[in-house]
Amino acid sequence: MNTTVKQTSVTFNRTQQKQILKRFLQITLGRLARVRLDLSQEQQLFLDILPVLLHSNHRQFPCFVSESTPAGVCRYQPSGAEIQKLQRLLPDYRPSETNGNKPRPQILGIYFSGDCGTIIRSAEQNIRIWVCYGQNLGANDVAQLERKCRLIEQWARSLKIRAEFHVVDQAFLSADRQPDFLELDHLYRSGILIAGRMPLWWLIPPEQESNYRQFASILFHKRFISNDEVIDFGGIPEIPADQFIRVSLGQLNQALTCPYSAVIGLVLSEIYLSHYPDTDILSARFKQAVYDDELDLDRLDPHVMVFRTCEQYLIETQQTERLSLLRRCFYLKVNIPLSKYDKHSSWQRKVMETMTTDWGWDKEYLRELDQYTQQDIKTRVDDFQALGQEVIHAYRSMRNFASKTTQNEQLQRDIYDLGFLVNSRFENRAGKIDCVRLLNGEHKQPLMCFGHTRQNHKSLWSLYTESVSYRDLPNTQPLRRAESLIELLTYCHLNHLIDIETPLELIGSNLPIDENTLQTLSQQTLAFIEHVQSQPATSLEHPRHTQVFVLPQAGPDITSGRHALSGRKPVYLQEQIARIDVLCLNRVGEYILQVFDGSERLPQALCCLLANGPQDSLKVSTTSDDGAVEQSLASLLQQVGACFFHDEKTAGARFIAAHPGGFAVIRQRHQGFSYSLLQGHDELVQTLEACQDHYSPIVCEQTPPIPIAVREIASTLQPDTVQIYFQRLNAQQSRISISDPEGAIYSYHYASTDSLTLFNQCRRFVEQCLVLSDDQQRPALCFYQIDQVDAQSNLTITEVAAPYTGLSENQGITIRCSNPWQRQAQLQCHSAGQSFQGKDALKALSHTLSKTDNPIGFISNIVLLETRHTDRFTIGHYLALKARWERQLQQLRQPVSASA
C-alpha cells in the first residue's frame, strides 16, 4: 500500500495539482452563476452578503446574537462591492465599526448545496448551507453560532428562500456526533464553495481514495498544500450498511406523500444496496469526471447525475417499464412544460429538450404529461398502481438487505413500522379504499354514474365518470367495481371526484335504492370523511374512527311493525336490518370497508367493530326515515363497547345479545373477538355452566328479555364469591342457580318451593365441596331470592340472610365416584340408608326415589375417590357434576313416573 502511495506522489506534481484545483474552481464558479440565474435581484442579496453576516457580529445585522458569537471566515475579506450591497440592507452600516473588534477566523468554510442552481426549479428557492467551524469551539460557542444561523433562516424566508443551515465541525460531525458519510458524499458532489477553505478531498486522486490519509500526509509533507488552505472533512470509506438503510427509510417516507419525487431516490438506493459493499457512490463518479477533464455542467448537475445513474442501471437490467416510469417521474420533477413555448429558454429547458428527444418523446406525449393534473382519473389510477409497485419493491429490497446486514434494533423497529405505512398507502387488499392523490390538480367530475347488476345472487356496483345506458353496461369499462355502494362513494369523496353538488345517476335493474337514497348515502359518507380529516393526525397508538351504515330490511314496514314476508312483528334487531357496512379509518390511516349481509350479520358486525379497538368516534346512520333502527343499533354498539373497553369491572366478560332463534354470546379471545349462536334456553344454560379459567362477568343486552333470570343474576355477580339464587317458578317447582367464583352459573330444578330447605341443602353442599376442592382461597357465600313482581314477568332480586344449616347427615344424596369425567364413570349412590353402584346406579336410585316421599332428588355431597394426577377440582367442577347427575336423575324418573 505504501509503495503505491509513493509512486503516485511522484507523478502527482504541482502542475497537475493546479490543473485539478482550477477545474474544481471552474465548476464552482459555473454552479454559482447558475444559482444567481435562479434568484431574483432581491434574493441575490442573500447570496452576496451571507459571508459578511457570518464573518462579523454587528448589532444591526438581522442575525445578531452577541459580540462573542463565533465569527471570522478563513481566507475571506469582504470586498467593496459586498460592503455596498450590505449597506442597501443596512444604510447606517460602516465597515469601520468593526475595526476595533476584528473577528477571529473561527469559521473554516461556507458551502452551498440544494436544488437552487440545479435542473430542479421551484417557486421557493431551496438552499442548504454548510457552516464548518474549528474544533476549538466550546458547546456554548457552537450553540450561539447555530442560533445565528437560525436567525439568518428567518430572514431568508422573507426573501422567499428556504435556507437550511447545517453547522458542523471539521470532522463533519453534527450535534449527534455521528459521521454521516452519505451526507458527506452529497456535499462533495453538489457543494459550492462560497467562502473559506477548499476541501482537501479535491486533491486526493480517485485511485487514492482508499489511501486517503496516507496520500494527504504526503501532500502536506511535500508542501503541496498548507493547513490554512484546505479543510479536511475526510475521505469516504466503506459506508456502513445502517447509513444506507436510514437513507432508504427517508426515501420511503417521502414516497408516502410524494411518490413521483421519491422514485429516483428509491432506484438509487436499490443500486447502492444491490452492490453493497462494493458501492460506487456518486461523489466518486463526480471526482473521476473532474480528473478526466469532463467538466460539462449539464452532465455534472447533481440531479442529472443521479438520474443518469438510475437510467443506466435500468437499461442494463432491461427493466423497460420501470425505465419509462423513471423518465416520467424525472420530467414531472423538473417541471418544465416543453409543450409550451418559452421565448426565454433556460439551460434547464435545453437539457430536458435534449433528453426527451433522445427518449423519442413526441409533442403529443409531452402535451399529455404537461396536462397531467388535468388528466382523467383512470390514467392517474394506473400511475398510482405503478408507483405503488415501485415503492413496495423498494421497501422489500431494503427490508431484505437489512435482515442480512444490521442488528440495530431501532432500525428494525422503524422498518417494521414503515411496512404498515407502505402497505396502507399502496397495497391492494380486499375492503381497502385507495386514496389516489399524486399531484395537485382538479379531479372533480361533472357527473358520476353508479351502475347496478346482480352476480351470483349478490349486488355488484360499477362506477362510471359519464352517463351510461343500461344496455351499454356490460360493454363499458368502469373506473371501479365493488359489492358495496358505500365503497364507491368513499372512493369518490376521498379522491375529490364528487362533492355534494355533483349529479349522481343510478342505472340498472332491480335497484335496491333510489337516487334520493343515493344522495343521502353520499352526504353521510362525505360527513364522515370530513370529520376524521379534521381530527389530529393519527399515529400507531391512536384510536380509530368508524362509521356504520345500516340498510333497513327491504320488506318490513317498520312503522306498522309487521314483517312483509312472515306477517309477524319483528322481535329481533337483525330482522330489521338487511345489510351493515362498516367503514373504518384504522390506526395506519387506511379506509377499510367491511360488509355484513348474511344470516349472522349483526354478531359478525359487532365482532368486527370490537376487533377495531376503542373508537375515537363511532356513528351509526341509516337511510330510513324512521330512526328506531338507527337508535337501537347505536344503543347496542354503546353497550358492547362499554362492556369490553370502558368498564374495568367487566374485563373478560361474556356479552349476551338476543338473536333470531336464541342468543349470541360475544367474548374476547387472545386473537380477537368471537361469538357463539345459541338455539334456545337449553343451549344458553349449557354455555353459562361452562367452567371459566378466570372470572368472567356476564353483561346482557338491555332491550330484549333474557330468560332464566340471567340479567338479574348477572347484575349481582361478584368475583371470588359463591352466590346461591332461589326462584319460585310455580306452585310446585323452584329453580336454584349457583354461580362459582369464576362466574359460571349452574341451574337446578326441584319439585319443592321451600326456600329455606333448598338454601340449607345448597349451603351444606357448597361448604362440603369447598373443603374438598383445590381452590386456593375460600370464597365468600351469598344468598339471593328472585321474585316476579308483575304479570309482565318483571323480576326483582334481593339478597337474604344466610340460612341455618341444621340438617341431618341422612338428608339428600351422596355420590362417590372415581375419574368422574370418563364416559363410563363408576358411581356409588347413597340415599336414606340405601346404596347403589355400577353403571346403572343412577337408574336404580331414581327407581327407589320414585317410591319414597322425597321427590326432590337433591345431591347433597360428592366424594371423589380417585382422580388423575393432573386433575384440579374447583368448586365449579363440583357444581357442574351436581347439575349433570341431577338432570340425569330427573330424566330417568320421567319414564318411571309415566309407567306408574
XYZ file of C-alpha atoms in Angstrom, residues 405-833:
429
model
C -26.654 -6.605 7.383
C -27.899 -4.934 10.570
C -28.526 -5.864 14.192
C -29.726 -2.363 15.107
C -32.987 -2.909 16.994
C -34.221 0.648 16.488
C -33.711 0.381 12.730
C -35.530 -2.934 12.693
C -38.483 -1.377 14.539
C -38.508 1.561 12.122
C -38.539 -0.833 9.173
C -41.382 -2.811 10.726
C -43.469 0.313 11.406
C -42.785 1.691 7.935
C -44.101 -1.546 6.458
C -47.536 -0.753 7.887
C -47.500 2.701 6.306
C -46.281 1.485 2.898
C -48.886 -1.254 2.772
C -51.653 1.076 3.914
C -50.788 3.558 1.140
C -50.108 1.269 -1.796
C -51.023 -2.372 -1.150
C -54.210 -3.697 -2.743
C -56.368 -5.580 -0.246
C -59.992 -6.589 -0.045
C -62.013 -3.812 1.531
C -59.216 -1.222 1.376
C -60.178 2.002 -0.391
C -57.292 3.695 -2.175
C -56.657 7.398 -1.893
C -55.140 8.257 -5.298
C -53.520 11.665 -4.791
C -50.242 12.140 -6.643
C -50.017 15.750 -7.803
C -52.186 18.778 -7.275
C -54.995 19.240 -9.705
C -58.737 19.408 -10.174
C -60.313 15.952 -10.290
C -63.966 16.746 -9.729
C -66.153 15.087 -12.335
C -69.170 16.825 -13.875
C -71.266 13.692 -13.329
C -70.910 10.275 -11.702
C -72.911 7.228 -12.697
C -73.453 4.162 -10.492
C -74.436 1.000 -12.334
C -76.111 -1.937 -10.559
C -76.181 -5.571 -11.643
C -76.560 -8.903 -9.864
C -73.946 -11.634 -9.957
C -74.256 -14.943 -8.083
C -77.318 -13.577 -6.284
C -75.308 -10.598 -4.975
C -75.352 -6.934 -5.873
C -72.420 -5.635 -7.914
C -71.891 -1.890 -8.320
C -69.835 -0.176 -11.032
C -68.562 3.402 -11.148
C -68.543 5.456 -14.352
C -67.359 9.015 -14.974
C -70.013 9.587 -17.610
C -73.623 8.692 -18.183
C -74.087 5.083 -19.318
C -77.253 3.434 -20.589
C -78.455 0.148 -19.139
C -77.869 -1.564 -22.478
C -74.232 -0.427 -22.575
C -73.371 -1.514 -19.010
C -71.862 -4.921 -19.963
C -69.637 -3.369 -22.662
C -68.417 -0.263 -20.788
C -65.254 -0.434 -18.712
C -65.924 1.122 -15.286
C -63.485 3.107 -13.220
C -64.034 0.749 -10.291
C -66.240 -2.168 -9.250
C -67.364 -3.167 -5.761
C -70.032 -5.150 -3.962
C -70.726 -2.127 -1.763
C -72.096 1.195 -2.886
C -70.521 2.774 0.215
C -67.095 1.685 -1.056
C -67.593 3.536 -4.350
C -68.931 6.656 -2.638
C -65.985 6.684 -0.214
C -63.562 6.277 -3.131
C -65.169 9.218 -4.935
C -65.027 11.533 -1.926
C -61.518 10.531 -0.852
C -60.207 11.355 -4.319
C -62.334 14.506 -4.707
C -64.203 13.142 -7.722
C -67.549 14.383 -6.420
C -68.951 16.785 -3.879
C -72.428 17.463 -2.522
C -73.393 19.290 -5.729
C -72.264 16.617 -8.195
C -75.180 14.971 -10.046
C -75.351 11.249 -9.253
C -77.101 8.814 -11.585
C -78.394 5.302 -10.926
C -78.697 2.769 -13.702
C -79.610 -0.913 -13.592
C -82.427 -3.356 -12.920
C -83.982 -4.231 -9.555
C -82.310 -1.246 -7.932
C -82.234 -1.669 -4.130
C -82.276 2.117 -3.590
C -83.439 5.249 -5.381
C -81.459 8.383 -6.278
C -82.629 10.225 -3.152
C -81.199 7.443 -1.005
C -78.004 7.579 -3.063
C -77.644 11.291 -2.326
C -78.274 10.635 1.375
C -75.550 7.978 1.492
C -73.186 10.299 -0.362
C -73.742 13.085 2.147
C -73.277 10.715 5.096
C -70.043 9.363 3.632
C -68.672 12.852 2.985
C -69.587 13.965 6.510
C -67.636 11.046 7.983
C -64.539 11.739 5.859
C -64.595 15.462 6.667
C -64.956 14.652 10.358
C -61.967 12.316 10.573
C -59.789 14.535 8.384
C -60.432 17.422 10.742
C -59.032 15.405 13.658
C -55.343 15.424 14.669
C -53.197 13.080 12.608
C -53.422 9.516 13.894
C -50.356 7.503 14.829
C -49.819 3.840 15.512
C -51.123 4.276 19.057
C -54.169 6.453 18.386
C -57.739 5.111 18.364
C -59.851 4.738 15.271
C -62.852 6.373 13.674
C -65.782 4.313 12.393
C -68.991 4.982 10.508
C -71.657 2.263 10.431
C -74.095 2.419 7.511
C -77.315 0.461 8.015
C -79.559 -0.507 5.111
C -83.018 -1.338 6.538
C -84.598 -4.636 5.586
C -86.380 -4.381 2.246
C -89.828 -5.636 3.172
C -90.528 -4.867 6.807
C -92.765 -1.911 7.348
C -91.118 -0.514 10.462
C -93.893 2.000 11.025
C -96.589 -0.680 11.167
C -94.315 -3.132 12.930
C -95.076 -6.049 10.587
C -92.629 -8.139 8.569
C -93.594 -8.264 4.900
C -92.604 -11.934 4.447
C -93.828 -13.587 7.617
C -96.523 -11.114 8.616
C -95.305 -11.113 12.234
C -93.840 -8.270 14.190
C -90.022 -8.263 14.017
C -88.746 -9.072 17.515
C -85.017 -9.022 16.893
C -82.904 -6.104 15.687
C -81.239 -8.204 12.995
C -84.650 -8.850 11.405
C -84.959 -5.114 10.776
C -81.547 -4.843 9.078
C -80.748 -6.131 5.592
C -77.109 -5.086 5.466
C -74.451 -3.420 7.596
C -71.496 -1.580 6.021
C -68.699 -0.742 8.467
C -66.328 1.972 7.232
C -63.281 2.417 9.449
C -60.234 4.680 9.433
C -57.717 2.444 11.152
C -54.540 3.155 13.088
C -52.303 3.491 9.998
C -54.650 5.747 8.052
C -56.355 3.155 5.871
C -60.022 3.402 4.985
C -61.328 -0.157 5.329
C -64.874 -1.233 4.448
C -66.411 -4.484 5.628
C -69.869 -5.633 4.572
C -72.149 -7.922 6.567
C -75.304 -9.191 4.892
C -75.518 -12.886 5.813
C -77.718 -14.685 8.294
C -75.312 -13.776 11.125
C -74.704 -10.186 10.009
C -75.320 -8.486 13.347
C -72.963 -10.527 15.586
C -70.370 -10.530 12.805
C -70.533 -6.742 12.596
C -70.292 -6.415 16.369
C -67.139 -8.584 16.500
C -65.640 -6.595 13.614
C -66.197 -3.319 15.424
C -64.777 -4.721 18.656
C -61.699 -6.009 16.803
C -61.064 -2.460 15.583
C -60.495 -1.437 19.179
C -61.799 1.510 21.198
C -63.263 4.134 18.912
C -62.415 7.826 18.994
C -65.681 8.369 17.147
C -68.439 5.915 16.231
C -71.540 6.980 14.348
C -74.489 4.992 13.031
C -76.540 6.221 10.098
C -79.388 4.734 8.111
C -81.331 5.640 5.005
C -84.649 5.012 6.765
C -86.822 7.952 7.763
C -87.653 6.095 10.964
C -84.838 6.438 13.490
C -85.778 3.371 15.551
C -83.322 1.003 13.867
C -80.523 3.556 13.988
C -81.136 4.250 17.673
C -81.372 0.558 18.565
C -78.113 -0.322 16.819
C -76.318 2.715 18.251
C -77.504 1.709 21.726
C -76.312 -1.870 21.212
C -72.893 -0.679 19.987
C -72.583 1.590 23.006
C -73.427 -1.294 25.348
C -70.925 -3.657 23.703
C -68.188 -1.011 23.668
C -68.769 -0.155 27.309
C -68.678 -3.837 28.220
C -65.286 -4.564 26.661
C -63.452 -1.238 26.671
C -64.815 1.252 29.165
C -65.662 -0.699 32.320
C -62.845 -2.371 34.248
C -65.396 -4.400 36.188
C -66.411 -6.259 33.017
C -62.925 -7.225 31.824
C -63.087 -10.684 30.219
C -66.884 -10.510 30.067
C -69.429 -12.555 28.157
C -71.943 -10.314 26.366
C -75.346 -11.893 25.701
C -77.444 -10.394 22.924
C -80.758 -11.547 21.511
C -80.587 -13.238 18.114
C -83.274 -14.825 15.925
C -83.945 -18.270 17.333
C -81.978 -17.719 20.512
C -78.947 -15.782 21.639
C -75.478 -14.631 20.572
C -72.713 -14.716 23.167
C -69.732 -12.471 22.374
C -66.438 -12.648 24.203
C -62.809 -11.676 23.765
C -60.209 -14.275 22.929
C -56.444 -13.992 22.560
C -56.718 -13.461 18.796
C -59.683 -11.076 18.882
C -63.423 -11.349 19.413
C -65.691 -14.273 18.622
C -69.345 -15.147 19.020
C -71.429 -18.272 19.571
C -75.017 -18.653 18.434
C -77.252 -20.496 20.865
C -80.578 -22.023 19.924
C -82.940 -21.531 22.806
C -82.922 -21.913 26.570
C -81.104 -25.241 26.917
C -78.015 -24.179 24.940
C -77.821 -20.926 26.902
C -77.868 -22.881 30.162
C -75.096 -25.193 28.934
C -72.972 -22.224 27.820
C -73.343 -20.409 31.120
C -72.355 -23.581 33.019
C -69.024 -23.861 31.180
C -66.121 -23.535 33.639
C -64.059 -20.361 33.220
C -60.281 -20.037 33.589
C -60.665 -16.593 35.163
C -63.526 -14.533 36.496
C -65.818 -13.725 33.581
C -68.747 -11.413 34.313
C -71.930 -11.548 32.251
C -73.409 -8.488 30.553
C -76.829 -8.708 28.926
C -78.267 -6.581 26.163
C -80.642 -4.135 27.779
C -83.675 -4.199 25.498
C -84.921 -7.756 24.829
C -85.989 -10.128 27.591
C -83.403 -12.717 28.637
C -84.937 -15.849 30.241
C -83.991 -17.803 33.389
C -83.280 -14.569 35.286
C -79.797 -14.273 33.703
C -79.957 -10.478 33.594
C -80.832 -10.252 37.293
C -78.178 -12.765 38.301
C -75.554 -11.105 36.082
C -76.175 -7.766 37.791
C -75.110 -9.234 41.159
C -72.179 -11.461 40.094
C -69.006 -10.907 42.081
C -65.548 -12.447 41.748
C -64.266 -14.835 44.421
C -67.815 -15.455 45.629
C -70.248 -18.362 45.507
C -73.761 -16.954 45.089
C -76.956 -19.014 45.521
C -80.252 -17.809 43.995
C -83.757 -19.131 44.746
C -86.628 -18.529 42.318
C -90.142 -19.988 42.675
C -91.378 -20.967 39.205
C -94.911 -22.113 40.112
C -96.823 -23.721 42.949
C -94.847 -26.987 42.704
C -91.399 -26.106 41.290
C -88.423 -23.875 42.031
C -85.101 -23.113 40.394
C -81.824 -22.843 42.233
C -78.967 -21.046 40.426
C -75.444 -21.139 41.828
C -72.553 -19.047 40.478
C -68.984 -20.113 41.157
C -66.067 -17.706 41.875
C -65.223 -17.518 38.119
C -68.756 -16.510 37.055
C -70.132 -19.793 35.713
C -73.852 -20.206 36.522
C -75.348 -23.640 37.229
C -79.121 -24.219 37.222
C -81.037 -26.840 39.210
C -84.790 -27.562 39.186
C -86.581 -29.084 42.196
C -90.123 -30.188 42.922
C -90.173 -28.033 46.032
C -90.939 -24.406 46.884
C -89.419 -24.441 50.343
C -86.675 -21.823 50.009
C -85.285 -22.406 53.488
C -84.780 -26.126 52.903
C -83.213 -25.620 49.478
C -80.944 -22.848 50.721
C -79.829 -25.034 53.635
C -79.085 -28.004 51.425
C -77.178 -25.809 48.924
C -75.142 -24.218 51.669
C -74.199 -27.552 53.117
C -73.235 -28.917 49.688
C -71.114 -25.870 48.845
C -69.303 -25.852 52.193
C -68.502 -29.557 51.947
C -67.202 -29.115 48.406
C -65.048 -26.158 49.429
C -63.331 -28.391 51.965
C -62.585 -30.982 49.287
C -61.833 -28.646 46.351
C -58.485 -27.366 45.140
C -59.490 -23.699 45.342
C -56.545 -21.667 46.630
C -58.685 -19.363 48.757
C -62.065 -19.781 50.354
C -64.689 -17.696 48.518
C -67.456 -15.760 50.207
C -71.007 -17.177 50.232
C -74.103 -15.047 49.451
C -77.840 -15.844 49.098
C -80.483 -14.147 46.946
C -84.185 -14.521 46.274
C -85.698 -13.721 42.882
C -89.390 -12.760 42.764
C -91.783 -11.908 39.952
C -93.347 -8.511 40.570
C -95.992 -8.232 37.836
C -97.781 -10.035 35.024
C -95.125 -8.956 32.502
C -92.633 -11.317 34.171
C -90.519 -8.474 35.527
C -88.236 -9.743 38.258
C -86.585 -8.329 41.349
C -83.593 -9.756 43.147
C -82.976 -9.381 46.876
C -80.052 -10.518 48.994
C -81.201 -12.566 52.008
C -79.570 -13.701 55.201
C -77.600 -16.931 55.349
C -79.905 -19.838 56.338
C -79.430 -22.149 59.319
C -77.633 -25.415 58.380
C -79.279 -27.753 60.864
C -79.679 -30.742 58.533
C -79.227 -34.384 59.476
C -76.475 -36.428 57.872
C -79.017 -38.684 56.149
C -80.776 -35.950 54.177
C -80.038 -35.775 50.443
C -77.989 -37.998 48.140
C -74.290 -38.774 48.385
C -72.424 -39.835 45.238
C -68.960 -41.353 45.282
C -67.041 -41.554 42.048
C -63.539 -42.044 40.633
C -62.487 -40.149 37.487
C -65.953 -38.579 37.007
C -65.208 -37.097 33.572
C -64.859 -40.511 31.959
C -67.751 -41.527 29.730
C -68.498 -44.729 31.724
C -67.668 -43.421 35.184
C -68.476 -45.895 38.005
C -70.800 -44.297 40.581
C -71.742 -45.264 44.148
C -75.028 -43.644 45.194
C -76.211 -43.466 48.810
C -79.626 -42.227 49.935
C -81.709 -42.899 53.055
C -79.516 -45.802 54.132
